[in-house]
Every structure is written in structure tokens, then in C-alpha cells.
């Protein structure tokens, strides 16, 4: 069977989770330069170096070296930009030549955050991350002159704050570090002594103060915290004098003017100016699809902004005007989270980490960026079709939107928001459907165990919510089967952002009417995650139990009796098939249901295999070319995704050996 080959769609690459950073001056024009970068698992990070007038130079990084993005960034002079995507590696980029130096830190590969510090006096760099393995804050200190690691750290931050996002120079050679999730908390960093010191204990639990924001503004040793005033991290006390007339996320200051942003419901930024002499906070203007991290104030007093989707704005905050705007050349092909067939020749895909969605016409090869599917930052993580309409749910709100492919897309009318979950809902995890309703699950916000199950019935418009239906577990997978719903689980909070209370994952049955738990099914092998993969026969399901997210053991459970069996000859045979596949993917992701009872897809390094696990025999296989990235099964077709193209095997179950 020969596949149909078609291009993958490009879309606007997302500028997320890092700051628009000052990066010296342009050697030709003398203008101030600013650095900003995207996150892209597929094509590699795309970065821009812009000048105050809008001049733009782009840099593309190597995805084969896992240079997908850099939330940790700092300019160290002499055209040197230091970058950290994962704590295992540090990069130094020459902004003139484009040459890159790469250094190993000795730490595990863990996502670095934007609190990254370059200290000019000691010529050192501090980079850090929350480790999902040890559930601690890990960090390194690097000497820029000797190009060596001076020290690595592991600091217990449980119940304080996990994510190091902001830092403040104290004026005495030390820095105050701000952490968030599950609480706002602070530590002091001394680059001379290479020491951390906790400050002030736990402050302001996030779940109790959803509107609270710790600004990037420090004055006289005090940090401004919205709604709380000027916080002293030494004493833990706040001074409520001198607060603005309206709150915002305050991010930069000059003289008596402090600038901040307020996010609108649809994810735009309202720019505000706080006059500290009068404490009046005044709205300046609104920029679409932006957050405070997307803004920077130049020495000239001009405000610059590059929004999530790579549109550049030059703003005069005094005149309350946009002086110029341009679309930066930042289209890229991203990794895809979802794929849904609209028709035999029309495919919908959702790129990471952006709220946009794309389409591909298989007949013509034409690709289209269809614009936004949802508001704010994040991405579409689950999608499903019901009665010709496509339903997509999005991180970070858990909203469900409805897209009618027969009508021109124009968010927020098409797609349109049909479900707004409670505010604790965050990341869509899994989805299934029956003849009338859609069932999906979202994790709770970072730092919180459990999940929320949601049922939406389009014909009536009714939505039902069930908070934590199986307690402190996140529901990890869903299958609807003849009036019953079966679920897998994960003992951890989202991104392991809070220590688990349960010791082993379970399977569960949910009531499709109330979404409450009917029964839990304990498993003979203990693991942190249990995922239902697919249906083997009318009564039996294949599932995987995972250990630390990588190693998996397989088993079968009866939907009628709830009996789960692992370690028998059939389960061991599945285990051997997975090991023989020699795939770079995590073991539980190697096998996916093929869309027909008993049939499963096994993704190997060089071959895609189709197995009948009811009869336990291989029924077909398809070759995989170098550069294979991911695969989807949808509407009877098999889709193999490469870096720039997609191979489509139509009706792939129709043929066998």
C-alpha cells in the first residue's frame, strides 16, 4: 500500500513563557536590540533579534539537538546571548556570527524557567528548574569566563513554590528569587558565596488568591504584589501605603512611572501606567494576544511589544499611540497535538504550543493556517468529531469550542466557546464520546492534585461537571463502552507539580450520567500511571501501567467483572512486541488503538506494525522513513507525521498479509 504524501501546514510560531530581553545595541545603527524566542518541538526554536525601529534578524536552532526553545535567557555583552532550554545544557550564541557554543551542566534534563540570572560582577549564570523526578528545585551556577560549572544545587521547595520565573537585584550583590505554584515564595541567591537562603516562608497561596500577581518591580528592598502592597521578603510583611488606583501585572519602571498589563477575557493586554506620585493608574491602550512578558521599555521611552503570534508593535506610552506595527517572518511547522478528519480530503491539525488550528487539503496539497481556535495562551490538546462538528478543548482554561467546517472560520464565532469549566480546570487530558455527548477531563491547576470530568451534550447545550471523580488521581484516559465509561489514572498533579498522596494508579468505571465513580479497579502491578489503550474484544481492554513515565507493563481487564490480569502469556507477548519495536517513543505511546476492536498500531523505529491482539498476530506493516515524528489514527486512515510532510495510508485496515 503506497501512502499519499502531503505537506504539513505552517502557522505562526508562538512566543511564550520567556521575556522580551534587552540584547545590547546594533553595531551598524546603534539602536537598542531585543531578543525573543519561540518554542517548537518539530522545527526547532525560532528566535528574533529586533531593533527599536523594527529591524529583524532571525535565528533557527537545531531540533535534533533538542533546541526546541529557551525560557532561560540573558545577555552578557560582547554580542553573547546565553540560553537555557533544559537544565542539562547551556548555550552561548554570538548574535553577529550565529556561532553557538554548547556546554553540559551535569544536571538532569528538566525544563528551565525564565528566572535565569546573569551576574555582571561575578560573571556567573544561575539557571534552574523544578525537577519532576525529585520534586525539588534544581539549579546550576556557571562561570562565563572559565566556561565551567561552579556548583549544582537541589533545594526542597515542596509547599513553597516550584517555578522560578522572576529575580530582583538587591543592590548588595545578592538577588531575590520569586517562585510560584502552589504558593508564591522567595529565596535569596548569593553568587559570591554560591548559596541559597529561604525568605519569609510561604506567602499567598495561589488557589486562595487567583487574582494575585507578584510583579517584577522592587523598590527599597520591597516587591510589589498586586492587591497586597509592597512586600518585604525579609520580614514577610506588606506595606499597603502607596498602592495604585487599579491593579495590573507591573513589569517595568522609569522615574515615577510604573508600567503593567491587565489581561482581558480574550487574552489581549491592556497596557497601564501607574504614576507613583499620585498613585493613579491609567489605561494606555490594548495590544492583542499579549502578556506582560511580551513588552519592553526602551531608553528612549518607547515601549516595544512582540505578541504571542509574532506581531511587532512600537508604542508611545505618553501619547497612547501605536507608532508602527509589522508581521515578523516567524511562520513555522510545529509538532501536532491533534488530528481530525473533516472529510476524506480535508484534515484538521492543531499545532503546539499555540491556540491556532490548521487544515490540509489532501487532494491539492494546499495547507492553511485557520487562525485561533480559542483565546489566551496555550494550545488545543484534545479534539473529537460529533455530528459533523469538531470539538476542541484547550490548555490553560479547559474551554471546549465547537467548529463547523462548513462555515468560514472566524473565532469567536466559529469556532465558538460552548463550555467554560470552573476556574480550577487547566489542561485537557483525554476525550471520548457516545451518540449524543462528549466526555473530557482536565487536570486541576499546577500544584493541585485531581482532575475535573466534563460532559457536554450539543443537542441540548447542557454541560455537567464532576470535580475529582476518583479523588486525588488525574483521570488519564477515557473509553465509552455501551453505557459505561472506563478511565485510567495518574497519581501525580499536572507536570508532577505537587507530591502525590496515592501510591499506585488504578483503573476506574465512571457513571456516564453523573460522571461520579462507580468503582475503582486496583492493579496487580503498581505504577504511577495506568492508561487504557484500547478494546481487544467485546469484554476486554488492553492497558499499560507505567513507572516514572517511561517503562511500561501491559495487562488486560474485563469490563464486565473488573478483573485485571498482568504477567500472563498474552500480556508478556505484548511487552515483547513493544521491546522489539525499538522505538524512541515512550513505551505506552508506542501502541495505540487502530479504530477497530482488537486492532492496534505499534510504532517501531523503522516500521509501523498493525497487530490483532485478540488473535495475537501481526496483520500488516508499513515502512517508516528517517525523521518520523508521530502518528495518528482517525476515520479509518493512518497518518505518519514527519518534520515537513505527512504520509497518509487510506483504509489501512482493509489490507493484511
PDB file of C-alpha atoms in Angstrom, residues 155-375:
ATOM      1  CA  UNK A 155      16.691  22.667  47.100  1.00  0.00           C
ATOM      2  CA  UNK A 156      13.467  21.387  48.664  1.00  0.00           C
ATOM      3  CA  UNK A 157      10.617  23.696  47.627  1.00  0.00           C
ATOM      4  CA  UNK A 158       7.631  21.453  48.382  1.00  0.00           C
ATOM      5  CA  UNK A 159       4.664  23.509  49.649  1.00  0.00           C
ATOM      6  CA  UNK A 160       6.501  26.722  48.792  1.00  0.00           C
ATOM      7  CA  UNK A 161       6.746  27.489  45.098  1.00  0.00           C
ATOM      8  CA  UNK A 162       8.054  25.300  42.301  1.00  0.00           C
ATOM      9  CA  UNK A 163       8.677  27.571  39.349  1.00  0.00           C
ATOM     10  CA  UNK A 164      11.492  30.152  39.325  1.00  0.00           C
ATOM     11  CA  UNK A 165      10.235  32.870  36.989  1.00  0.00           C
ATOM     12  CA  UNK A 166      11.448  36.285  38.234  1.00  0.00           C
ATOM     13  CA  UNK A 167      14.500  37.687  40.015  1.00  0.00           C
ATOM     14  CA  UNK A 168      15.372  41.058  41.586  1.00  0.00           C
ATOM     15  CA  UNK A 169      18.860  42.524  42.213  1.00  0.00           C
ATOM     16  CA  UNK A 170      19.080  43.608  45.859  1.00  0.00           C
ATOM     17  CA  UNK A 171      21.910  46.119  45.338  1.00  0.00           C
ATOM     18  CA  UNK A 172      24.322  44.280  47.649  1.00  0.00           C
ATOM     19  CA  UNK A 173      25.416  41.632  45.141  1.00  0.00           C
ATOM     20  CA  UNK A 174      22.596  39.244  46.057  1.00  0.00           C
ATOM     21  CA  UNK A 175      19.310  38.520  44.295  1.00  0.00           C
ATOM     22  CA  UNK A 176      15.808  37.775  45.474  1.00  0.00           C
ATOM     23  CA  UNK A 177      14.236  34.902  43.521  1.00  0.00           C
ATOM     24  CA  UNK A 178      10.452  34.624  43.133  1.00  0.00           C
ATOM     25  CA  UNK A 179       8.769  31.229  42.868  1.00  0.00           C
ATOM     26  CA  UNK A 180       5.163  30.344  42.158  1.00  0.00           C
ATOM     27  CA  UNK A 181       2.835  27.305  42.241  1.00  0.00           C
ATOM     28  CA  UNK A 182       1.447  26.072  44.517  1.00  0.00           C
ATOM     29  CA  UNK A 183       2.368  29.191  46.525  1.00  0.00           C
ATOM     30  CA  UNK A 184       4.223  32.445  45.984  1.00  0.00           C
ATOM     31  CA  UNK A 185       7.522  32.301  47.878  1.00  0.00           C
ATOM     32  CA  UNK A 186      11.034  33.786  47.777  1.00  0.00           C
ATOM     33  CA  UNK A 187      14.667  32.770  48.174  1.00  0.00           C
ATOM     34  CA  UNK A 188      17.880  34.781  48.203  1.00  0.00           C
ATOM     35  CA  UNK A 189      20.752  33.881  45.865  1.00  0.00           C
ATOM     36  CA  UNK A 190      24.314  34.936  46.715  1.00  0.00           C
ATOM     37  CA  UNK A 191      26.522  34.416  43.633  1.00  0.00           C
ATOM     38  CA  UNK A 192      29.722  35.174  45.580  1.00  0.00           C
ATOM     39  CA  UNK A 193      29.083  32.584  48.279  1.00  0.00           C
ATOM     40  CA  UNK A 194      27.187  30.248  45.896  1.00  0.00           C
ATOM     41  CA  UNK A 195      24.399  29.900  48.467  1.00  0.00           C
ATOM     42  CA  UNK A 196      20.595  29.930  48.613  1.00  0.00           C
ATOM     43  CA  UNK A 197      18.596  31.152  51.609  1.00  0.00           C
ATOM     44  CA  UNK A 198      14.796  30.783  52.025  1.00  0.00           C
ATOM     45  CA  UNK A 199      12.993  34.052  52.743  1.00  0.00           C
ATOM     46  CA  UNK A 200       9.744  34.749  54.529  1.00  0.00           C
ATOM     47  CA  UNK A 201       8.289  31.239  54.466  1.00  0.00           C
ATOM     48  CA  UNK A 202       5.172  30.540  52.401  1.00  0.00           C
ATOM     49  CA  UNK A 203       3.229  33.582  51.273  1.00  0.00           C
ATOM     50  CA  UNK A 204      -0.076  33.946  49.496  1.00  0.00           C
ATOM     51  CA  UNK A 205      -1.345  30.509  48.408  1.00  0.00           C
ATOM     52  CA  UNK A 206      -2.283  30.838  44.727  1.00  0.00           C
ATOM     53  CA  UNK A 207      -5.541  28.903  44.967  1.00  0.00           C
ATOM     54  CA  UNK A 208      -6.771  31.353  47.636  1.00  0.00           C
ATOM     55  CA  UNK A 209      -5.669  34.427  45.680  1.00  0.00           C
ATOM     56  CA  UNK A 210      -6.310  33.754  41.958  1.00  0.00           C
ATOM     57  CA  UNK A 211      -6.019  37.445  41.062  1.00  0.00           C
ATOM     58  CA  UNK A 212      -2.765  37.964  42.952  1.00  0.00           C
ATOM     59  CA  UNK A 213       0.382  38.568  40.903  1.00  0.00           C
ATOM     60  CA  UNK A 214       3.960  39.136  42.040  1.00  0.00           C
ATOM     61  CA  UNK A 215       5.286  41.982  39.908  1.00  0.00           C
ATOM     62  CA  UNK A 216       8.815  42.361  38.559  1.00  0.00           C
ATOM     63  CA  UNK A 217       9.133  45.695  40.426  1.00  0.00           C
ATOM     64  CA  UNK A 218      11.333  46.065  43.516  1.00  0.00           C
ATOM     65  CA  UNK A 219      11.889  49.370  45.338  1.00  0.00           C
ATOM     66  CA  UNK A 220      13.771  49.885  48.596  1.00  0.00           C
ATOM     67  CA  UNK A 221      14.025  46.122  49.023  1.00  0.00           C
ATOM     68  CA  UNK A 222      10.274  45.602  48.698  1.00  0.00           C
ATOM     69  CA  UNK A 223       8.475  43.796  45.879  1.00  0.00           C
ATOM     70  CA  UNK A 224       5.096  44.990  44.723  1.00  0.00           C
ATOM     71  CA  UNK A 225       2.422  42.284  44.997  1.00  0.00           C
ATOM     72  CA  UNK A 226      -0.937  43.110  43.450  1.00  0.00           C
ATOM     73  CA  UNK A 227      -3.771  43.567  45.976  1.00  0.00           C
ATOM     74  CA  UNK A 228      -1.269  43.136  48.871  1.00  0.00           C
ATOM     75  CA  UNK A 229       1.052  46.126  48.513  1.00  0.00           C
ATOM     76  CA  UNK A 230       4.819  46.351  48.936  1.00  0.00           C
ATOM     77  CA  UNK A 231       6.067  43.028  50.281  1.00  0.00           C
ATOM     78  CA  UNK A 232       9.290  42.722  52.269  1.00  0.00           C
ATOM     79  CA  UNK A 233      10.688  39.223  51.603  1.00  0.00           C
ATOM     80  CA  UNK A 234      12.944  39.540  54.662  1.00  0.00           C
ATOM     81  CA  UNK A 235      10.144  40.019  57.180  1.00  0.00           C
ATOM     82  CA  UNK A 236       7.174  38.631  55.278  1.00  0.00           C
ATOM     83  CA  UNK A 237       5.264  41.866  55.964  1.00  0.00           C
ATOM     84  CA  UNK A 238       3.432  44.064  53.465  1.00  0.00           C
ATOM     85  CA  UNK A 239       3.051  47.848  53.336  1.00  0.00           C
ATOM     86  CA  UNK A 240      -0.311  48.837  51.854  1.00  0.00           C
ATOM     87  CA  UNK A 241       0.532  52.531  51.506  1.00  0.00           C
ATOM     88  CA  UNK A 242       1.286  53.782  48.037  1.00  0.00           C
ATOM     89  CA  UNK A 243      -0.882  51.306  46.102  1.00  0.00           C
ATOM     90  CA  UNK A 244      -2.261  52.133  42.630  1.00  0.00           C
ATOM     91  CA  UNK A 245      -5.879  53.006  41.920  1.00  0.00           C
ATOM     92  CA  UNK A 246      -6.116  49.986  39.601  1.00  0.00           C
ATOM     93  CA  UNK A 247      -4.104  46.760  39.707  1.00  0.00           C
ATOM     94  CA  UNK A 248      -2.068  45.249  36.882  1.00  0.00           C
ATOM     95  CA  UNK A 249       0.913  42.955  36.353  1.00  0.00           C
ATOM     96  CA  UNK A 250       3.582  45.649  36.786  1.00  0.00           C
ATOM     97  CA  UNK A 251       6.723  44.808  34.807  1.00  0.00           C
ATOM     98  CA  UNK A 252       8.938  47.889  34.278  1.00  0.00           C
ATOM     99  CA  UNK A 253       9.551  51.341  35.758  1.00  0.00           C
ATOM    100  CA  UNK A 254      11.145  54.649  34.871  1.00  0.00           C
ATOM    101  CA  UNK A 255      11.165  57.534  37.326  1.00  0.00           C
ATOM    102  CA  UNK A 256       7.745  57.876  38.863  1.00  0.00           C
ATOM    103  CA  UNK A 257       6.066  55.806  36.122  1.00  0.00           C
ATOM    104  CA  UNK A 258       5.463  52.061  36.511  1.00  0.00           C
ATOM    105  CA  UNK A 259       4.013  50.141  33.565  1.00  0.00           C
ATOM    106  CA  UNK A 260       1.922  46.991  33.677  1.00  0.00           C
ATOM    107  CA  UNK A 261      -0.643  44.960  31.797  1.00  0.00           C
ATOM    108  CA  UNK A 262      -4.090  43.613  32.555  1.00  0.00           C
ATOM    109  CA  UNK A 263      -5.245  40.557  30.623  1.00  0.00           C
ATOM    110  CA  UNK A 264      -8.670  40.759  29.027  1.00  0.00           C
ATOM    111  CA  UNK A 265     -11.037  37.796  28.810  1.00  0.00           C
ATOM    112  CA  UNK A 266      -9.931  37.115  25.233  1.00  0.00           C
ATOM    113  CA  UNK A 267      -6.223  37.196  26.034  1.00  0.00           C
ATOM    114  CA  UNK A 268      -5.299  40.725  24.984  1.00  0.00           C
ATOM    115  CA  UNK A 269      -3.168  43.032  27.120  1.00  0.00           C
ATOM    116  CA  UNK A 270      -4.376  46.402  28.337  1.00  0.00           C
ATOM    117  CA  UNK A 271      -1.268  48.498  28.968  1.00  0.00           C
ATOM    118  CA  UNK A 272      -1.438  50.640  32.141  1.00  0.00           C
ATOM    119  CA  UNK A 273       0.715  53.407  33.598  1.00  0.00           C
ATOM    120  CA  UNK A 274       0.907  53.916  37.376  1.00  0.00           C
ATOM    121  CA  UNK A 275       2.065  57.357  38.496  1.00  0.00           C
ATOM    122  CA  UNK A 276       3.626  56.728  41.918  1.00  0.00           C
ATOM    123  CA  UNK A 277       3.370  60.419  42.868  1.00  0.00           C
ATOM    124  CA  UNK A 278      -0.418  60.418  42.604  1.00  0.00           C
ATOM    125  CA  UNK A 279      -0.988  56.602  42.700  1.00  0.00           C
ATOM    126  CA  UNK A 280      -3.315  56.991  39.743  1.00  0.00           C
ATOM    127  CA  UNK A 281      -3.206  54.021  37.334  1.00  0.00           C
ATOM    128  CA  UNK A 282      -4.347  54.918  33.829  1.00  0.00           C
ATOM    129  CA  UNK A 283      -5.141  52.684  30.864  1.00  0.00           C
ATOM    130  CA  UNK A 284      -2.967  53.484  27.833  1.00  0.00           C
ATOM    131  CA  UNK A 285      -4.122  51.139  25.061  1.00  0.00           C
ATOM    132  CA  UNK A 286      -4.727  47.483  24.198  1.00  0.00           C
ATOM    133  CA  UNK A 287      -2.499  45.037  22.298  1.00  0.00           C
ATOM    134  CA  UNK A 288      -3.944  41.731  21.026  1.00  0.00           C
ATOM    135  CA  UNK A 289      -2.670  38.300  22.092  1.00  0.00           C
ATOM    136  CA  UNK A 290      -0.050  39.549  24.546  1.00  0.00           C
ATOM    137  CA  UNK A 291       1.073  39.249  28.161  1.00  0.00           C
ATOM    138  CA  UNK A 292       3.451  41.351  30.250  1.00  0.00           C
ATOM    139  CA  UNK A 293       6.413  39.189  29.164  1.00  0.00           C
ATOM    140  CA  UNK A 294       5.901  40.425  25.596  1.00  0.00           C
ATOM    141  CA  UNK A 295       6.708  44.079  26.430  1.00  0.00           C
ATOM    142  CA  UNK A 296       9.956  46.006  26.981  1.00  0.00           C
ATOM    143  CA  UNK A 297      10.624  49.707  27.637  1.00  0.00           C
ATOM    144  CA  UNK A 298      13.482  51.240  25.626  1.00  0.00           C
ATOM    145  CA  UNK A 299      15.778  54.006  26.946  1.00  0.00           C
ATOM    146  CA  UNK A 300      14.037  56.401  24.570  1.00  0.00           C
ATOM    147  CA  UNK A 301      10.767  55.892  26.428  1.00  0.00           C
ATOM    148  CA  UNK A 302       9.277  53.900  23.539  1.00  0.00           C
ATOM    149  CA  UNK A 303       7.528  50.668  24.507  1.00  0.00           C
ATOM    150  CA  UNK A 304       8.118  47.614  22.314  1.00  0.00           C
ATOM    151  CA  UNK A 305       5.931  44.535  22.085  1.00  0.00           C
ATOM    152  CA  UNK A 306       6.147  41.236  20.215  1.00  0.00           C
ATOM    153  CA  UNK A 307       2.941  39.325  20.881  1.00  0.00           C
ATOM    154  CA  UNK A 308       2.397  35.560  21.057  1.00  0.00           C
ATOM    155  CA  UNK A 309       1.952  35.305  17.297  1.00  0.00           C
ATOM    156  CA  UNK A 310       4.989  37.332  16.276  1.00  0.00           C
ATOM    157  CA  UNK A 311       3.472  40.746  15.533  1.00  0.00           C
ATOM    158  CA  UNK A 312       5.753  43.654  16.408  1.00  0.00           C
ATOM    159  CA  UNK A 313       4.380  46.890  17.921  1.00  0.00           C
ATOM    160  CA  UNK A 314       6.170  50.166  18.621  1.00  0.00           C
ATOM    161  CA  UNK A 315       4.223  52.137  21.229  1.00  0.00           C
ATOM    162  CA  UNK A 316       4.420  55.695  22.564  1.00  0.00           C
ATOM    163  CA  UNK A 317       3.011  55.310  26.093  1.00  0.00           C
ATOM    164  CA  UNK A 318       2.897  59.070  26.687  1.00  0.00           C
ATOM    165  CA  UNK A 319       0.815  59.728  23.567  1.00  0.00           C
ATOM    166  CA  UNK A 320      -1.121  56.456  23.998  1.00  0.00           C
ATOM    167  CA  UNK A 321      -0.481  55.518  20.373  1.00  0.00           C
ATOM    168  CA  UNK A 322       0.912  52.658  18.296  1.00  0.00           C
ATOM    169  CA  UNK A 323       3.654  54.216  16.171  1.00  0.00           C
ATOM    170  CA  UNK A 324       4.253  51.237  13.920  1.00  0.00           C
ATOM    171  CA  UNK A 325       3.446  47.557  13.562  1.00  0.00           C
ATOM    172  CA  UNK A 326       4.704  44.718  11.399  1.00  0.00           C
ATOM    173  CA  UNK A 327       4.308  40.967  10.935  1.00  0.00           C
ATOM    174  CA  UNK A 328       7.605  39.254  11.689  1.00  0.00           C
ATOM    175  CA  UNK A 329       8.725  36.335   9.453  1.00  0.00           C
ATOM    176  CA  UNK A 330       8.022  33.651  12.049  1.00  0.00           C
ATOM    177  CA  UNK A 331       5.823  31.043  10.356  1.00  0.00           C
ATOM    178  CA  UNK A 332       6.976  27.512  11.217  1.00  0.00           C
ATOM    179  CA  UNK A 333       5.818  23.912  11.101  1.00  0.00           C
ATOM    180  CA  UNK A 334       5.135  22.808  14.658  1.00  0.00           C
ATOM    181  CA  UNK A 335       4.554  19.432  16.257  1.00  0.00           C
ATOM    182  CA  UNK A 336       0.869  18.500  16.175  1.00  0.00           C
ATOM    183  CA  UNK A 337      -1.245  17.646  19.210  1.00  0.00           C
ATOM    184  CA  UNK A 338      -4.468  16.621  17.439  1.00  0.00           C
ATOM    185  CA  UNK A 339      -5.623  15.410  14.027  1.00  0.00           C
ATOM    186  CA  UNK A 340      -9.247  15.079  12.921  1.00  0.00           C
ATOM    187  CA  UNK A 341     -10.638  14.124   9.511  1.00  0.00           C
ATOM    188  CA  UNK A 342     -13.209  16.635   8.302  1.00  0.00           C
ATOM    189  CA  UNK A 343     -13.724  14.625   5.111  1.00  0.00           C
ATOM    190  CA  UNK A 344     -11.679  12.170   3.043  1.00  0.00           C
ATOM    191  CA  UNK A 345      -9.626  15.018   1.605  1.00  0.00           C
ATOM    192  CA  UNK A 346      -9.750  17.611   4.383  1.00  0.00           C
ATOM    193  CA  UNK A 347      -7.746  17.276   7.607  1.00  0.00           C
ATOM    194  CA  UNK A 348      -7.653  19.471  10.726  1.00  0.00           C
ATOM    195  CA  UNK A 349      -4.482  19.672  12.842  1.00  0.00           C
ATOM    196  CA  UNK A 350      -3.618  21.620  15.984  1.00  0.00           C
ATOM    197  CA  UNK A 351      -0.013  22.855  16.493  1.00  0.00           C
ATOM    198  CA  UNK A 352       1.873  23.062  19.808  1.00  0.00           C
ATOM    199  CA  UNK A 353       2.009  25.468  21.763  1.00  0.00           C
ATOM    200  CA  UNK A 354      -0.480  27.833  20.144  1.00  0.00           C
ATOM    201  CA  UNK A 355      -4.250  28.236  20.138  1.00  0.00           C
ATOM    202  CA  UNK A 356      -4.302  28.167  16.354  1.00  0.00           C
ATOM    203  CA  UNK A 357      -5.549  25.341  14.173  1.00  0.00           C
ATOM    204  CA  UNK A 358      -4.671  24.362  10.616  1.00  0.00           C
ATOM    205  CA  UNK A 359      -6.126  22.461   7.689  1.00  0.00           C
ATOM    206  CA  UNK A 360      -4.670  20.361   4.877  1.00  0.00           C
ATOM    207  CA  UNK A 361      -6.384  19.563   1.579  1.00  0.00           C
ATOM    208  CA  UNK A 362      -5.120  16.097   0.668  1.00  0.00           C
ATOM    209  CA  UNK A 363      -6.319  16.398  -2.921  1.00  0.00           C
ATOM    210  CA  UNK A 364      -4.458  19.629  -3.740  1.00  0.00           C
ATOM    211  CA  UNK A 365      -1.757  19.623  -1.042  1.00  0.00           C
ATOM    212  CA  UNK A 366      -2.814  23.120  -0.002  1.00  0.00           C
ATOM    213  CA  UNK A 367      -2.249  23.976   3.672  1.00  0.00           C
ATOM    214  CA  UNK A 368      -3.944  26.750   5.625  1.00  0.00           C
ATOM    215  CA  UNK A 369      -3.458  28.420   8.995  1.00  0.00           C
ATOM    216  CA  UNK A 370      -7.087  28.882  10.076  1.00  0.00           C
ATOM    217  CA  UNK A 371      -6.347  31.331  12.876  1.00  0.00           C
ATOM    218  CA  UNK A 372      -7.282  30.982  16.530  1.00  0.00           C
ATOM    219  CA  UNK A 373      -9.451  28.226  17.923  1.00  0.00           C
ATOM    220  CA  UNK A 374      -9.511  29.748  21.389  1.00  0.00           C
ATOM    221  CA  UNK A 375      -8.471  32.741  23.443  1.00  0.00           C
TER     222      UNK A 375
END
